[in-house]
Tab-separated table of C-alpha atoms and ligand atoms in Angstrom:
chain	number	residue	atom	x	y	z
Y	268	MET	CA	-0.305	-0.047	0.167
Y	269	LYS	CA	0.954	3.408	-0.944
Y	270	THR	CA	2.087	6.286	1.786
Y	271	ILE	CA	0.591	9.470	1.424
Y	272	VAL	CA	1.408	12.682	3.470
Y	273	ILE	CA	-1.078	15.713	3.414
Y	274	LEU	CA	0.346	19.116	3.824
Y	275	ILE	CA	-2.917	21.912	4.968
Y	276	SER	CA	-2.560	25.768	5.916
Y	277	GLY	CA	-6.512	26.036	6.890
Y	278	ARG	CA	-9.773	24.077	7.074
Y	279	GLY	CA	-8.791	20.993	5.969
Y	280	SER	CA	-12.051	19.645	4.344
Y	281	ASN	CA	-10.286	18.407	1.047
Y	282	MET	CA	-8.279	16.265	3.937
Y	283	GLU	CA	-10.681	15.626	5.374
Y	284	SER	CA	-12.877	13.885	2.276
Y	285	LEU	CA	-8.942	11.954	1.545
Y	286	LEU	CA	-9.337	10.511	5.440
Y	287	ALA	CA	-12.966	9.770	5.228
Y	288	GLU	CA	-12.550	7.823	2.011
Y	289	VAL	CA	-9.592	6.274	3.855
Y	290	ALA	CA	-11.741	5.063	6.883
Y	291	ALA	CA	-14.394	3.807	4.854
Y	292	GLY	CA	-11.665	1.181	2.646
Y	293	VAL	CA	-12.193	2.562	-0.583
Y	294	LEU	CA	-9.068	4.338	-1.176
Y	295	PRO	CA	-6.088	2.356	-0.510
Y	296	VAL	CA	-3.619	4.783	1.029
Y	297	ARG	CA	-1.842	4.610	4.344
Y	298	VAL	CA	-1.644	8.694	5.685
Y	299	ALA	CA	1.245	9.004	7.480
Y	300	ALA	CA	0.879	12.192	8.240
Y	301	VAL	CA	-0.549	15.587	8.048
Y	302	LEU	CA	1.673	18.712	8.146
Y	303	SER	CA	1.075	22.385	8.306
Y	304	ASN	CA	2.866	25.507	8.175
Y	305	ARG	CA	0.214	26.711	11.019
Y	306	ALA	CA	-0.275	25.541	14.593
Y	307	ASP	CA	-4.065	26.770	14.491
Y	308	ALA	CA	-4.940	25.444	11.040
Y	309	ARG	CA	-8.688	23.538	11.629
Y	310	GLY	CA	-7.774	20.821	9.653
Y	311	LEU	CA	-5.159	19.582	12.142
Y	312	LYS	CA	-8.350	18.360	14.983
Y	313	THR	CA	-9.642	16.710	12.342
Y	314	ALA	CA	-6.457	14.978	11.546
Y	315	VAL	CA	-5.956	14.444	15.014
Y	316	ALA	CA	-10.034	12.692	15.663
Y	317	HIS	CA	-8.977	10.479	12.644
Y	318	GLY	CA	-6.137	9.057	14.574
Y	319	VAL	CA	-3.418	10.594	12.002
Y	320	PRO	CA	0.021	11.779	13.464
Y	321	THR	CA	0.035	15.720	12.799
Y	322	ARG	CA	2.913	17.662	12.730
Y	323	VAL	CA	3.365	21.666	12.519
Y	324	VAL	CA	6.619	23.581	10.624
Y	325	ASP	CA	5.507	27.018	11.284
Y	326	HIS	CA	6.935	28.954	8.079
Y	327	ARG	CA	7.624	32.523	10.983
Y	328	GLU	CA	11.010	30.794	12.559
Y	329	PHE	CA	12.333	30.894	8.945
Y	330	ALA	CA	13.579	34.125	7.807
Y	331	GLU	CA	14.113	32.630	4.143
Y	332	ARG	CA	12.050	30.414	2.323
Y	333	ALA	CA	14.542	28.050	1.350
Y	334	ALA	CA	15.284	27.159	5.171
Y	335	PHE	CA	11.753	26.737	5.983
Y	336	ASP	CA	11.285	24.237	2.935
Y	337	ALA	CA	13.961	22.220	3.834
Y	338	ALA	CA	12.625	21.801	7.267
Y	339	MET	CA	9.552	20.972	6.331
Y	340	SER	CA	10.889	18.651	3.362
Y	341	ASP	CA	12.945	17.102	6.185
Y	342	ALA	CA	9.443	16.357	8.165
Y	343	ILE	CA	7.957	14.631	5.135
Y	344	ASP	CA	10.758	12.683	4.287
Y	345	GLY	CA	10.468	11.631	7.837
Y	346	PHE	CA	7.710	9.877	6.878
Y	347	ALA	CA	8.787	8.347	3.638
Y	348	PRO	CA	5.771	9.179	1.213
Y	349	ASP	CA	5.025	8.117	-2.145
Y	350	LEU	CA	3.099	10.814	-2.761
Y	351	VAL	CA	2.923	14.312	-1.388
Y	352	VAL	CA	-0.254	15.903	-1.801
Y	353	LEU	CA	-0.979	19.664	-1.072
Y	354	ALA	CA	-4.289	20.410	0.310
Y	355	GLY	CA	-5.040	24.382	0.863
Y	356	PHE	CA	-1.356	24.595	1.714
Y	357	MET	CA	-0.690	27.700	1.524
Y	358	ARG	CA	3.015	28.733	0.754
Y	359	ILE	CA	4.465	29.056	-2.477
Y	360	LEU	CA	7.174	26.486	-2.766
Y	361	THR	CA	10.661	27.010	-3.675
Y	362	ASP	CA	12.246	25.008	-7.131
Y	363	GLY	CA	14.526	23.053	-4.976
Y	364	PHE	CA	11.811	21.470	-2.955
Y	365	VAL	CA	9.429	21.215	-6.357
Y	366	ARG	CA	11.907	19.127	-8.185
Y	367	HIS	CA	12.923	16.968	-4.940
Y	368	TYR	CA	8.921	16.414	-4.994
Y	369	ALA	CA	9.074	15.308	-8.683
Y	370	GLY	CA	6.167	13.396	-10.135
Y	371	ARG	CA	4.648	13.180	-6.653
Y	372	LEU	CA	3.571	16.010	-5.624
Y	373	ILE	CA	0.249	17.236	-6.548
Y	374	ASN	CA	-2.396	19.837	-5.704
Y	375	ILE	CA	-5.602	21.228	-5.829
Y	376	HIS	CA	-6.795	23.990	-7.295
Y	377	PRO	CA	-10.361	26.238	-6.952
Y	378	SER	CA	-10.364	26.783	-10.695
Y	379	LEU	CA	-10.321	25.219	-14.672
Y	380	LEU	CA	-6.395	25.424	-14.589
Y	381	PRO	CA	-4.767	27.547	-16.832
Y	382	SER	CA	-7.798	29.908	-15.934
Y	383	PHE	CA	-7.232	31.953	-12.598
Y	384	PRO	CA	-4.090	30.857	-10.336
Y	385	GLY	CA	-3.787	32.421	-7.653
Y	386	LEU	CA	-6.372	34.163	-5.260
Y	387	HIS	CA	-9.649	34.664	-5.011
Y	388	THR	CA	-10.399	32.166	-8.047
Y	389	HIS	CA	-14.374	32.786	-7.557
Y	390	ARG	CA	-14.184	36.034	-7.258
Y	391	GLN	CA	-12.234	36.241	-10.541
Y	392	ALA	CA	-14.835	33.895	-12.199
Y	393	LEU	CA	-17.362	36.340	-11.351
Y	394	LEU	CA	-15.881	39.263	-13.105
Y	395	GLU	CA	-14.930	37.004	-16.010
Y	396	GLY	CA	-18.789	36.577	-16.379
Y	397	VAL	CA	-17.664	33.015	-17.804
Y	398	ARG	CA	-20.526	30.249	-17.752
Y	399	ILE	CA	-18.360	27.170	-16.195
Y	400	HIS	CA	-16.006	27.155	-13.464
Y	401	GLY	CA	-14.194	24.355	-11.582
Y	402	CYS	CA	-11.216	23.209	-10.009
Y	403	THR	CA	-8.316	21.431	-11.038
Y	404	VAL	CA	-6.321	18.228	-9.739
Y	405	HIS	CA	-2.454	18.853	-11.044
Y	406	PHE	CA	0.999	17.640	-10.610
Y	407	VAL	CA	3.075	20.785	-9.295
Y	408	THR	CA	5.882	22.233	-11.199
Y	409	PRO	CA	8.129	25.224	-9.793
Y	410	ALA	CA	5.275	27.452	-11.518
Y	411	LEU	CA	2.468	28.464	-9.507
Y	412	ASP	CA	-0.833	26.911	-9.767
Y	413	HIS	CA	0.488	25.545	-13.221
Y	414	GLY	CA	1.449	21.996	-13.976
Y	415	PRO	CA	-0.036	18.594	-15.701
Y	416	VAL	CA	-3.647	18.100	-15.473
Y	417	ILE	CA	-4.500	15.085	-13.327
Y	418	VAL	CA	-8.259	15.593	-13.556
Y	419	GLN	CA	-10.641	18.268	-13.577
Y	420	ALA	CA	-14.439	18.767	-12.667
Y	421	ALA	CA	-16.421	21.868	-14.315
Y	422	VAL	CA	-19.951	23.241	-12.455
Y	423	PRO	CA	-22.314	26.204	-14.232
Y	424	VAL	CA	-22.172	29.689	-12.626
Y	425	LEU	CA	-25.203	30.728	-12.434
Y	426	ASP	CA	-26.788	34.057	-12.636
Y	427	ASN	CA	-27.487	34.664	-9.153
Y	428	ASP	CA	-23.767	33.057	-7.730
Y	429	ASP	CA	-22.334	35.113	-5.107
Y	430	GLU	CA	-18.196	33.946	-4.078
Y	431	ALA	CA	-19.678	31.772	-1.224
Y	432	SER	CA	-22.502	30.073	-3.653
Y	433	LEU	CA	-19.660	29.337	-6.378
Y	434	ALA	CA	-17.187	28.086	-3.923
Y	435	ALA	CA	-19.008	26.036	-1.834
Y	436	ARG	CA	-20.352	24.408	-5.887
Y	437	VAL	CA	-17.174	23.855	-6.837
Y	438	LEU	CA	-15.571	22.444	-3.291
Y	439	ALA	CA	-18.443	19.611	-3.763
Y	440	GLN	CA	-16.355	18.752	-6.381
Y	441	GLU	CA	-13.255	18.695	-5.127
Y	442	HIS	CA	-14.208	16.454	-2.338
Y	443	ALA	CA	-14.921	14.286	-5.264
Y	444	VAL	CA	-11.714	14.630	-7.568
Y	445	TYR	CA	-8.970	14.571	-5.047
Y	446	PRO	CA	-9.907	11.333	-3.610
Y	447	LEU	CA	-10.146	10.026	-7.196
Y	448	ALA	CA	-6.872	11.353	-7.965
Y	449	VAL	CA	-5.006	10.236	-5.161
Y	450	ARG	CA	-6.851	6.550	-5.548
Y	451	TRP	CA	-5.636	6.621	-9.152
Y	452	PHE	CA	-1.978	7.093	-7.837
Y	453	ALA	CA	-2.390	4.543	-5.364
Y	454	GLU	CA	-3.406	2.247	-8.008
Y	455	GLY	CA	-0.709	2.650	-9.810
Y	456	ARG	CA	-2.048	3.917	-12.864
Y	457	LEU	CA	-1.006	7.664	-12.817
Y	458	ARG	CA	2.213	8.849	-13.651
Y	459	LEU	CA	4.184	11.560	-14.719
Y	460	VAL	CA	6.582	10.621	-17.520
Y	461	ASP	CA	8.175	13.329	-19.553
Y	462	GLY	CA	6.348	15.882	-17.581
Y	463	ARG	CA	3.031	14.430	-19.098
Y	464	VAL	CA	0.441	12.848	-17.028
Y	465	THR	CA	-0.369	9.285	-18.062
Y	466	LEU	CA	-3.284	7.649	-16.658
Y	467	GLU	CA	-4.655	4.031	-17.228
Y	468	ALA	CA	-7.636	2.992	-17.322
Y	469	GLY	CA	-9.539	1.417	-15.308
Y	470	GLN	CA	-13.140	0.629	-13.927
Y	471	ASP	CA	-13.908	4.482	-12.908
Y	472	SER	CA	-17.677	5.728	-13.532
Y	473	ALA	CA	-16.875	9.672	-12.709
Y	474	GLY	CA	-19.878	12.301	-13.415
Y	475	ALA	CA	-20.317	13.604	-16.630
Y	476	LEU	CA	-18.503	16.616	-15.830
Y	477	ILE	CA	-15.460	15.156	-14.301
Y	478	ALA	CA	-12.279	14.426	-17.063
Y	479	PRO	CA	-11.335	12.359	-18.106
Y	480	LEU	CA	-13.981	9.946	-17.809
Y	481	VAL	CA	-12.131	6.871	-17.394
Y	482	ARG	CA	-13.784	2.918	-17.423
C	772	LIG	C1	-9.700	24.642	-1.677
C	772	LIG	O1	-10.691	25.413	-2.620
C	772	LIG	C2	-8.510	24.019	-2.392
C	772	LIG	O2	-8.820	24.166	-3.430
C	772	LIG	C3	-7.550	25.283	-2.739
C	772	LIG	O3	-7.462	25.829	-0.869
C	772	LIG	C4	-8.725	25.372	-0.510
C	772	LIG	C5	-8.696	24.772	0.551
C	772	LIG	O4	-9.810	24.520	1.603
C	772	LIG	N1	-6.145	24.984	-2.425
C	772	LIG	P1	-9.461	22.906	2.700
C	772	LIG	O5	-8.335	23.626	3.866
C	772	LIG	O6	-9.124	22.038	1.578
C	772	LIG	O7	-11.291	22.761	3.054
């Protein structure tokens, strides 16, 4: 069974969706630890409630971004994970950190990348007037909110949406696709080869607006 560690900075609802699927026996991974750069991240309590070890590496204790990343990667590597899962981890990572985890570092972003990288994605989508919005799971590369796309889920933008209603619609899809991507990795079907995602077909039956729909 593959081992993962999950990095969070706050609420941890994506982390919780993964832990729930692990607990239900439908996501065949061992979650070795949940790491946070903030001691007050709400998700840490959720992790403890699931019996998962937690660690805090507080970024404010490091003058340099590289020193923080080195401490964080020491903490991660202590758990020898096959996959590092960023789940609302709100730190920009150094190239060295990203390279160290090439092909085994994934992120979820609340937009259909490459549209709307960065923060306030739902506000950006509403300002642009797009009719379709969504979320993206991708392998992490040194460019922020960029990198080979693993899976995306799309939702409609409705006339009466505000940031909160749109965020909630997207978040429900985040909770569906992140466990899917981690499961593909756990099953050895998902790989990064020469900078491109390869995904072997399986028996999934994903919703029509989740792509790829792999059967
Ligand atoms: C999610 O929208 C995720 O896509 C983004 O940050 C948010 C984290 O939410 N990267 P949570 O902490 O998983 O609840």
